[in-house]
PDB file of C-alpha atoms in Angstrom:
ATOM      1  CA  UNK H   1       0.000   0.000   0.000  1.00 97.00           C
ATOM      2  CA  UNK H   2       2.994   2.331  -0.147  1.00 97.00           C
ATOM      3  CA  UNK H   3       2.890   3.887  -3.613  1.00 97.00           C
ATOM      4  CA  UNK H   4       5.834   6.211  -2.994  1.00 97.00           C
ATOM      5  CA  UNK H   5       8.121   3.316  -2.113  1.00 97.00           C
ATOM      6  CA  UNK H   6       6.926   1.054  -4.922  1.00 98.00           C
ATOM      7  CA  UNK H   7       7.414   3.771  -7.535  1.00 98.00           C
ATOM      8  CA  UNK H   8      10.995   4.288  -6.368  1.00 98.00           C
ATOM      9  CA  UNK H   9      11.656   0.527  -6.244  1.00 98.00           C
ATOM     10  CA  UNK H  10      10.440  -0.046  -9.793  1.00 98.00           C
ATOM     11  CA  UNK H  11      12.502   2.903 -11.046  1.00 97.00           C
ATOM     12  CA  UNK H  12      15.581   1.405  -9.377  1.00 97.00           C
ATOM     13  CA  UNK H  13      14.830  -1.997 -10.893  1.00 96.00           C
ATOM     14  CA  UNK H  14      14.509  -0.540 -14.387  1.00 95.00           C
ATOM     15  CA  UNK H  15      17.980   1.013 -14.114  1.00 94.00           C
ATOM     16  CA  UNK H  16      19.528  -2.451 -13.951  1.00 89.00           C
ATOM     17  CA  UNK H  17      17.533  -3.873 -16.891  1.00 91.00           C
ATOM     18  CA  UNK H  18      16.876  -7.224 -15.188  1.00 94.00           C
ATOM     19  CA  UNK H  19      15.615 -10.164 -17.243  1.00 94.00           C
ATOM     20  CA  UNK H  20      13.305 -11.175 -14.399  1.00 97.00           C
ATOM     21  CA  UNK H  21      11.407  -9.197 -11.762  1.00 98.00           C
ATOM     22  CA  UNK H  22       9.940 -11.194  -8.881  1.00 98.00           C
ATOM     23  CA  UNK H  23       7.426  -9.463  -6.609  1.00 98.00           C
ATOM     24  CA  UNK H  24       7.168 -11.501  -3.421  1.00 98.00           C
ATOM     25  CA  UNK H  25       3.628 -10.437  -2.517  1.00 98.00           C
ATOM     26  CA  UNK H  26       1.809  -8.365   0.087  1.00 98.00           C
ATOM     27  CA  UNK H  27       0.861  -5.528  -2.247  1.00 98.00           C
ATOM     28  CA  UNK H  28      -1.667  -3.986   0.125  1.00 98.00           C
ATOM     29  CA  UNK H  29      -2.914  -3.390   3.705  1.00 97.00           C
ATOM     30  CA  UNK H  30      -0.160  -1.472   5.500  1.00 96.00           C
ATOM     31  CA  UNK H  31      -0.271   1.709   3.448  1.00 96.00           C
ATOM     32  CA  UNK H  32      -3.037   3.949   2.167  1.00 98.00           C
ATOM     33  CA  UNK H  33      -2.368   4.175  -1.568  1.00 98.00           C
ATOM     34  CA  UNK H  34      -3.911   0.895  -2.776  1.00 98.00           C
ATOM     35  CA  UNK H  35      -5.108   2.085  -6.183  1.00 97.00           C
ATOM     36  CA  UNK H  36      -1.728   3.645  -6.945  1.00 98.00           C
ATOM     37  CA  UNK H  37       0.070   0.447  -5.962  1.00 98.00           C
ATOM     38  CA  UNK H  38      -2.151  -1.717  -8.159  1.00 98.00           C
ATOM     39  CA  UNK H  39      -1.751   0.656 -11.100  1.00 98.00           C
ATOM     40  CA  UNK H  40       2.037   0.592 -10.703  1.00 98.00           C
ATOM     41  CA  UNK H  41       2.033  -3.203 -10.464  1.00 98.00           C
ATOM     42  CA  UNK H  42      -0.086  -3.488 -13.609  1.00 97.00           C
ATOM     43  CA  UNK H  43       2.328  -1.197 -15.447  1.00 97.00           C
ATOM     44  CA  UNK H  44       5.305  -3.251 -14.255  1.00 97.00           C
ATOM     45  CA  UNK H  45       3.774  -6.399 -15.733  1.00 96.00           C
ATOM     46  CA  UNK H  46       4.269  -4.882 -19.172  1.00 93.00           C
ATOM     47  CA  UNK H  47       7.503  -3.002 -18.539  1.00 94.00           C
ATOM     48  CA  UNK H  48       9.906  -5.851 -17.764  1.00 95.00           C
ATOM     49  CA  UNK H  49      10.832  -8.887 -19.904  1.00 95.00           C
ATOM     50  CA  UNK H  50       9.436 -11.278 -17.282  1.00 96.00           C
ATOM     51  CA  UNK H  51       7.472 -10.526 -14.131  1.00 97.00           C
ATOM     52  CA  UNK H  52       6.403 -13.034 -11.491  1.00 98.00           C
ATOM     53  CA  UNK H  53       3.764 -11.998  -8.959  1.00 98.00           C
ATOM     54  CA  UNK H  54       3.674 -14.253  -5.906  1.00 98.00           C
ATOM     55  CA  UNK H  55       0.719 -14.386  -3.538  1.00 98.00           C
ATOM     56  CA  UNK H  56       1.386 -13.294   0.041  1.00 98.00           C
ATOM     57  CA  UNK H  57      -0.835 -13.500   3.089  1.00 98.00           C
ATOM     58  CA  UNK H  58      -1.920  -9.880   2.575  1.00 98.00           C
ATOM     59  CA  UNK H  59      -2.961 -10.779  -0.938  1.00 98.00           C
ATOM     60  CA  UNK H  60      -4.810 -13.852   0.282  1.00 98.00           C
ATOM     61  CA  UNK H  61      -7.186 -11.758   2.374  1.00 98.00           C
ATOM     62  CA  UNK H  62      -8.405  -9.867  -0.715  1.00 98.00           C
ATOM     63  CA  UNK H  63      -8.540 -12.987  -2.891  1.00 98.00           C
ATOM     64  CA  UNK H  64     -10.528 -14.662  -0.108  1.00 98.00           C
ATOM     65  CA  UNK H  65     -12.886 -11.721   0.134  1.00 97.00           C
ATOM     66  CA  UNK H  66     -13.542 -11.902  -3.592  1.00 97.00           C
ATOM     67  CA  UNK H  67     -14.416 -15.585  -3.107  1.00 97.00           C
ATOM     68  CA  UNK H  68     -16.600 -14.872  -0.037  1.00 96.00           C
ATOM     69  CA  UNK H  69     -14.168 -16.488   2.386  1.00 96.00           C
ATOM     70  CA  UNK H  70     -13.034 -14.874   5.628  1.00 94.00           C
ATOM     71  CA  UNK H  71     -11.294 -17.573   7.660  1.00 94.00           C
ATOM     72  CA  UNK H  72      -7.824 -16.054   7.527  1.00 96.00           C
ATOM     73  CA  UNK H  73      -9.197 -12.512   7.864  1.00 97.00           C
ATOM     74  CA  UNK H  74     -10.903 -13.436  11.149  1.00 96.00           C
ATOM     75  CA  UNK H  75      -7.578 -14.611  12.597  1.00 96.00           C
ATOM     76  CA  UNK H  76      -5.989 -11.164  12.260  1.00 97.00           C
ATOM     77  CA  UNK H  77      -5.854  -8.359  14.855  1.00 97.00           C
ATOM     78  CA  UNK H  78      -8.601  -5.724  14.835  1.00 97.00           C
ATOM     79  CA  UNK H  79      -6.400  -2.903  13.540  1.00 97.00           C
ATOM     80  CA  UNK H  80      -5.231  -4.985  10.571  1.00 97.00           C
ATOM     81  CA  UNK H  81      -8.809  -5.982   9.784  1.00 98.00           C
ATOM     82  CA  UNK H  82      -9.774  -2.303   9.833  1.00 98.00           C
ATOM     83  CA  UNK H  83      -7.036  -1.512   7.327  1.00 98.00           C
ATOM     84  CA  UNK H  84      -8.092  -4.453   5.144  1.00 98.00           C
ATOM     85  CA  UNK H  85     -11.719  -3.298   5.169  1.00 98.00           C
ATOM     86  CA  UNK H  86     -10.653   0.234   4.268  1.00 98.00           C
ATOM     87  CA  UNK H  87      -8.480  -1.061   1.423  1.00 98.00           C
ATOM     88  CA  UNK H  88     -11.026  -3.542   0.065  1.00 98.00           C
ATOM     89  CA  UNK H  89     -13.584  -0.768  -0.428  1.00 97.00           C
ATOM     90  CA  UNK H  90     -11.120   1.189  -2.577  1.00 97.00           C
ATOM     91  CA  UNK H  91      -9.974  -1.452  -5.056  1.00 98.00           C
ATOM     92  CA  UNK H  92     -11.555  -3.574  -7.769  1.00 97.00           C
ATOM     93  CA  UNK H  93     -11.536  -7.006  -6.112  1.00 97.00           C
ATOM     94  CA  UNK H  94     -12.531  -8.729  -9.346  1.00 97.00           C
ATOM     95  CA  UNK H  95      -9.557  -7.265 -11.212  1.00 96.00           C
ATOM     96  CA  UNK H  96      -7.277  -8.016  -8.260  1.00 97.00           C
ATOM     97  CA  UNK H  97      -8.308 -11.674  -8.345  1.00 97.00           C
ATOM     98  CA  UNK H  98      -8.738 -12.297 -12.057  1.00 96.00           C
ATOM     99  CA  UNK H  99      -6.417  -9.908 -13.907  1.00 95.00           C
ATOM    100  CA  UNK H 100      -3.247 -10.156 -11.859  1.00 97.00           C
ATOM    101  CA  UNK H 101      -1.286 -13.370 -12.609  1.00 97.00           C
ATOM    102  CA  UNK H 102      -0.932 -14.674  -9.066  1.00 98.00           C
ATOM    103  CA  UNK H 103       1.204 -17.738  -8.366  1.00 97.00           C
ATOM    104  CA  UNK H 104       2.080 -19.594  -5.168  1.00 97.00           C
ATOM    105  CA  UNK H 105       5.739 -20.182  -5.975  1.00 98.00           C
ATOM    106  CA  UNK H 106       8.293 -19.803  -8.754  1.00 98.00           C
ATOM    107  CA  UNK H 107      11.411 -21.711  -9.752  1.00 97.00           C
ATOM    108  CA  UNK H 108      14.315 -20.328 -11.779  1.00 94.00           C
ATOM    109  CA  UNK H 109      17.022 -22.990 -12.072  1.00 91.00           C
ATOM    110  CA  UNK H 110      18.470 -23.607  -8.591  1.00 91.00           C
ATOM    111  CA  UNK H 111      16.475 -20.724  -7.079  1.00 95.00           C
ATOM    112  CA  UNK H 112      13.111 -21.147  -5.379  1.00 97.00           C
ATOM    113  CA  UNK H 113      10.853 -18.132  -4.714  1.00 98.00           C
ATOM    114  CA  UNK H 114       7.775 -17.906  -2.510  1.00 98.00           C
ATOM    115  CA  UNK H 115       6.309 -15.366  -0.144  1.00 98.00           C
ATOM    116  CA  UNK H 116       7.092 -16.921   3.224  1.00 98.00           C
ATOM    117  CA  UNK H 117       8.843 -20.303   3.078  1.00 98.00           C
ATOM    118  CA  UNK H 118       9.148 -23.531   1.054  1.00 98.00           C
ATOM    119  CA  UNK H 119       6.745 -25.562   3.174  1.00 97.00           C
ATOM    120  CA  UNK H 120       3.252 -25.511   1.656  1.00 95.00           C
ATOM    121  CA  UNK H 121       0.764 -23.279  -0.135  1.00 95.00           C
ATOM    122  CA  UNK H 122      -0.569 -20.632   2.250  1.00 96.00           C
ATOM    123  CA  UNK H 123       1.666 -21.779   5.076  1.00 97.00           C
ATOM    124  CA  UNK H 124       2.689 -18.423   6.501  1.00 98.00           C
ATOM    125  CA  UNK H 125       5.293 -19.658   8.978  1.00 98.00           C
ATOM    126  CA  UNK H 126       7.892 -16.938   9.566  1.00 98.00           C
ATOM    127  CA  UNK H 127      11.539 -17.774   8.977  1.00 98.00           C
ATOM    128  CA  UNK H 128      12.918 -15.971  12.010  1.00 95.00           C
ATOM    129  CA  UNK H 129      14.693 -18.500  14.195  1.00 96.00           C
ATOM    130  CA  UNK H 130      17.681 -20.635  13.264  1.00 95.00           C
ATOM    131  CA  UNK H 131      15.490 -23.711  13.669  1.00 95.00           C
ATOM    132  CA  UNK H 132      12.923 -22.408  11.166  1.00 97.00           C
ATOM    133  CA  UNK H 133      15.657 -21.378   8.733  1.00 97.00           C
ATOM    134  CA  UNK H 134      17.384 -24.755   8.989  1.00 95.00           C
ATOM    135  CA  UNK H 135      14.100 -26.558   8.398  1.00 96.00           C
ATOM    136  CA  UNK H 136      13.524 -24.405   5.303  1.00 97.00           C
ATOM    137  CA  UNK H 137      17.006 -25.245   3.999  1.00 95.00           C
ATOM    138  CA  UNK H 138      16.333 -28.946   4.565  1.00 95.00           C
ATOM    139  CA  UNK H 139      13.089 -28.772   2.604  1.00 96.00           C
ATOM    140  CA  UNK H 140      14.849 -26.925  -0.219  1.00 95.00           C
ATOM    141  CA  UNK H 141      17.623 -29.526  -0.281  1.00 93.00           C
ATOM    142  CA  UNK H 142      15.061 -32.319  -0.552  1.00 94.00           C
ATOM    143  CA  UNK H 143      13.434 -30.512  -3.466  1.00 94.00           C
ATOM    144  CA  UNK H 144      16.767 -29.867  -5.206  1.00 93.00           C
ATOM    145  CA  UNK H 145      17.078 -26.098  -4.686  1.00 94.00           C
ATOM    146  CA  UNK H 146      20.221 -24.251  -3.633  1.00 92.00           C
ATOM    147  CA  UNK H 147      18.757 -20.834  -2.847  1.00 95.00           C
ATOM    148  CA  UNK H 148      15.405 -19.826  -1.412  1.00 97.00           C
ATOM    149  CA  UNK H 149      14.207 -16.234  -1.717  1.00 98.00           C
ATOM    150  CA  UNK H 150      11.435 -15.285   0.692  1.00 98.00           C
ATOM    151  CA  UNK H 151       9.814 -12.131   2.067  1.00 98.00           C
ATOM    152  CA  UNK H 152       7.087 -12.083   4.759  1.00 98.00           C
ATOM    153  CA  UNK H 153       9.213 -11.013   7.752  1.00 97.00           C
ATOM    154  CA  UNK H 154       9.968  -7.545   6.260  1.00 96.00           C
ATOM    155  CA  UNK H 155      13.560  -8.040   7.493  1.00 96.00           C
ATOM    156  CA  UNK H 156      16.685  -8.343   5.352  1.00 97.00           C
ATOM    157  CA  UNK H 157      18.443 -11.686   5.757  1.00 96.00           C
ATOM    158  CA  UNK H 158      21.220 -13.859   4.329  1.00 96.00           C
ATOM    159  CA  UNK H 159      21.641 -17.287   5.928  1.00 96.00           C
ATOM    160  CA  UNK H 160      23.386 -20.534   4.997  1.00 94.00           C
ATOM    161  CA  UNK H 161      22.954 -24.155   5.938  1.00 93.00           C
ATOM    162  CA  UNK H 162      26.577 -25.153   5.325  1.00 86.00           C
ATOM    163  CA  UNK H 163      28.261 -28.433   4.475  1.00 77.00           C
ATOM    164  CA  UNK H 164      28.911 -29.048   8.177  1.00 80.00           C
ATOM    165  CA  UNK H 165      25.172 -29.029   8.850  1.00 83.00           C
ATOM    166  CA  UNK H 166      25.138 -25.730  10.744  1.00 89.00           C
ATOM    167  CA  UNK H 167      22.908 -22.713  10.147  1.00 94.00           C
ATOM    168  CA  UNK H 168      24.954 -19.524   9.804  1.00 94.00           C
ATOM    169  CA  UNK H 169      23.552 -16.003   9.466  1.00 95.00           C
ATOM    170  CA  UNK H 170      25.681 -13.587   7.442  1.00 95.00           C
ATOM    171  CA  UNK H 171      25.743  -9.756   7.375  1.00 95.00           C
ATOM    172  CA  UNK H 172      23.547  -8.007   4.810  1.00 95.00           C
ATOM    173  CA  UNK H 173      25.450  -4.822   3.871  1.00 96.00           C
ATOM    174  CA  UNK H 174      23.867  -2.447   1.392  1.00 96.00           C
ATOM    175  CA  UNK H 175      25.400  -1.831  -2.049  1.00 95.00           C
ATOM    176  CA  UNK H 176      28.017  -4.561  -1.664  1.00 95.00           C
ATOM    177  CA  UNK H 177      28.114  -7.482  -4.093  1.00 94.00           C
ATOM    178  CA  UNK H 178      28.015 -10.704  -2.062  1.00 94.00           C
ATOM    179  CA  UNK H 179      28.839 -14.173  -3.345  1.00 91.00           C
ATOM    180  CA  UNK H 180      26.826 -17.210  -2.288  1.00 89.00           C
ATOM    181  CA  UNK H 181      29.162 -20.174  -2.920  1.00 83.00           C
ATOM    182  CA  UNK H 182      26.438 -22.618  -3.806  1.00 70.00           C
ATOM    183  CA  UNK H 183      28.725 -25.652  -3.634  1.00 70.00           C
ATOM    184  CA  UNK H 184      29.096 -25.150   0.124  1.00 69.00           C
ATOM    185  CA  UNK H 185      25.473 -25.599   1.146  1.00 83.00           C
ATOM    186  CA  UNK H 186      22.012 -24.092   0.868  1.00 92.00           C
ATOM    187  CA  UNK H 187      21.122 -20.436   1.231  1.00 95.00           C
ATOM    188  CA  UNK H 188      18.135 -18.281   2.148  1.00 97.00           C
ATOM    189  CA  UNK H 189      17.842 -14.628   1.184  1.00 97.00           C
ATOM    190  CA  UNK H 190      15.192 -12.168   2.309  1.00 98.00           C
ATOM    191  CA  UNK H 191      15.345  -8.893   0.320  1.00 97.00           C
ATOM    192  CA  UNK H 192      13.739  -6.955   3.160  1.00 97.00           C
ATOM    193  CA  UNK H 193      10.693  -4.839   2.390  1.00 97.00           C
ATOM    194  CA  UNK H 194       9.834  -2.173  -0.157  1.00 97.00           C
ATOM    195  CA  UNK H 195       6.833  -0.629   1.539  1.00 96.00           C
ATOM    196  CA  UNK H 196       7.130  -1.404   5.230  1.00 95.00           C
ATOM    197  CA  UNK H 197      10.627  -2.356   6.474  1.00 94.00           C
ATOM    198  CA  UNK H 198      10.898  -3.784   9.965  1.00 93.00           C
ATOM    199  CA  UNK H 199      14.661  -4.126  10.244  1.00 85.00           C
ATOM    200  CA  UNK H 200      16.323  -1.980  12.879  1.00 83.00           C
ATOM    201  CA  UNK H 201      17.359   0.823  10.504  1.00 84.00           C
ATOM    202  CA  UNK H 202      13.926   0.925   8.782  1.00 86.00           C
ATOM    203  CA  UNK H 203      15.413   1.119   5.285  1.00 93.00           C
ATOM    204  CA  UNK H 204      13.339   0.035   2.305  1.00 95.00           C
ATOM    205  CA  UNK H 205      15.344  -2.449   0.259  1.00 97.00           C
ATOM    206  CA  UNK H 206      15.277  -4.863  -2.654  1.00 97.00           C
ATOM    207  CA  UNK H 207      17.764  -7.510  -3.805  1.00 97.00           C
ATOM    208  CA  UNK H 208      19.590  -8.057  -7.077  1.00 96.00           C
ATOM    209  CA  UNK H 209      20.466 -11.690  -7.795  1.00 96.00           C
ATOM    210  CA  UNK H 210      22.804 -12.822 -10.569  1.00 93.00           C
ATOM    211  CA  UNK H 211      25.061 -15.743 -11.478  1.00 87.00           C
ATOM    212  CA  UNK H 212      28.810 -15.471 -12.165  1.00 84.00           C
ATOM    213  CA  UNK H 213      30.858 -17.497 -14.660  1.00 84.00           C
ATOM    214  CA  UNK H 214      31.744 -20.089 -12.012  1.00 81.00           C
ATOM    215  CA  UNK H 215      28.092 -20.730 -11.242  1.00 79.00           C
ATOM    216  CA  UNK H 216      28.104 -18.929  -7.887  1.00 85.00           C
ATOM    217  CA  UNK H 217      25.091 -16.789  -7.120  1.00 91.00           C
ATOM    218  CA  UNK H 218      25.637 -13.112  -6.392  1.00 94.00           C
ATOM    219  CA  UNK H 219      23.305 -10.968  -4.327  1.00 96.00           C
ATOM    220  CA  UNK H 220      23.287  -7.242  -3.705  1.00 97.00           C
ATOM    221  CA  UNK H 221      20.922  -5.470  -1.327  1.00 97.00           C
ATOM    222  CA  UNK H 222      19.961  -2.030  -2.609  1.00 97.00           C
ATOM    223  CA  UNK H 223      18.363   0.751  -0.592  1.00 96.00           C
ATOM    224  CA  UNK H 224      15.253   2.401  -2.013  1.00 97.00           C
ATOM    225  CA  UNK H 225      15.181   6.165  -1.541  1.00 97.00           C
ATOM    226  CA  UNK H 226      11.796   7.884  -1.528  1.00 96.00           C
ATOM    227  CA  UNK H 227       9.823  10.581   0.290  1.00 95.00           C
ATOM    228  CA  UNK H 228       8.729   8.788   3.449  1.00 95.00           C
ATOM    229  CA  UNK H 229       6.829  11.865   4.669  1.00 95.00           C
ATOM    230  CA  UNK H 230       4.472  11.622   1.686  1.00 96.00           C
ATOM    231  CA  UNK H 231       3.708   7.984   2.490  1.00 96.00           C
ATOM    232  CA  UNK H 232       3.031   8.970   6.101  1.00 96.00           C
ATOM    233  CA  UNK H 233       0.830  11.818   4.857  1.00 97.00           C
ATOM    234  CA  UNK H 234      -1.317   9.348   2.901  1.00 97.00           C
ATOM    235  CA  UNK H 235      -1.855   7.360   6.093  1.00 97.00           C
ATOM    236  CA  UNK H 236      -2.676  10.447   8.161  1.00 97.00           C
ATOM    237  CA  UNK H 237      -5.223  11.533   5.571  1.00 97.00           C
ATOM    238  CA  UNK H 238      -7.089   8.210   5.573  1.00 97.00           C
ATOM    239  CA  UNK H 239     -10.406   7.901   7.386  1.00 97.00           C
ATOM    240  CA  UNK H 240      -9.169   5.171   9.696  1.00 98.00           C
ATOM    241  CA  UNK H 241      -9.220   5.185  13.482  1.00 98.00           C
ATOM    242  CA  UNK H 242      -6.426   7.137  15.136  1.00 98.00           C
ATOM    243  CA  UNK H 243      -5.089   3.937  16.703  1.00 97.00           C
ATOM    244  CA  UNK H 244      -4.825   2.187  13.343  1.00 98.00           C
ATOM    245  CA  UNK H 245      -3.259   5.218  11.661  1.00 97.00           C
ATOM    246  CA  UNK H 246      -0.689   5.379  14.462  1.00 96.00           C
ATOM    247  CA  UNK H 247       0.158   1.694  14.008  1.00 95.00           C
ATOM    248  CA  UNK H 248       0.610   2.050  10.255  1.00 96.00           C
ATOM    249  CA  UNK H 249       2.597   5.265  10.540  1.00 95.00           C
ATOM    250  CA  UNK H 250       4.810   3.818  13.264  1.00 92.00           C
ATOM    251  CA  UNK H 251       6.378   1.347  10.850  1.00 90.00           C
ATOM    252  CA  UNK H 252       7.591   4.190   8.637  1.00 91.00           C
ATOM    253  CA  UNK H 253       9.053   6.473  11.295  1.00 84.00           C
ATOM    254  CA  UNK H 254      12.852   6.494  11.399  1.00 70.00           C
TER     255      UNK H 254
END
């Protein structure tokens, strides 16, 4: 729901002329520019050579609503439900469900993409602990993947299940090309978040992924620069309860 951030992210992506753009889901809910975000996403579908749009849990709630289902929606906190209701009344649910090419997962060679984890469709388990990350690496290994790229936590991450069977978290510096020596184990990368970062420095980020001549995967975390005050202004101007506006705005304060 953060149109300012998404516009800046797509502009940054275009500068690198990627052959594939993967959007890891959660287009809406936490910001108050839903129509702008959907328009930008629709434009991106035609602006890049290949675009993959993966369903996240905050896409599920709108797809469910279109199909008259509310089980997952009822499990969410009141303030999130208020934001979902506000958003749902301002978008075309039919177009959201039927025009956008949603998918549950995507595979590109040794790389596996999904919104949250490699476990199962609409399993929204967070990959936060070493145990959860190691389990995810084990599932990827069983399925033949070397790298898993997931969002969901809104936090930048680079972790490895190495040849010794240990889970190791690595630093995630910005604007530094990092090599993932695939022969040494299995890796998980979280690009962070475009619209609502929850890492300690609250920086909006995306990830570039490439392959070198030796077959190693390269990843670079890039910061997205945009006018955060305008995104906050959109939230303050929404006819939501003060408590919900404060929660949404709080994620963007630095």
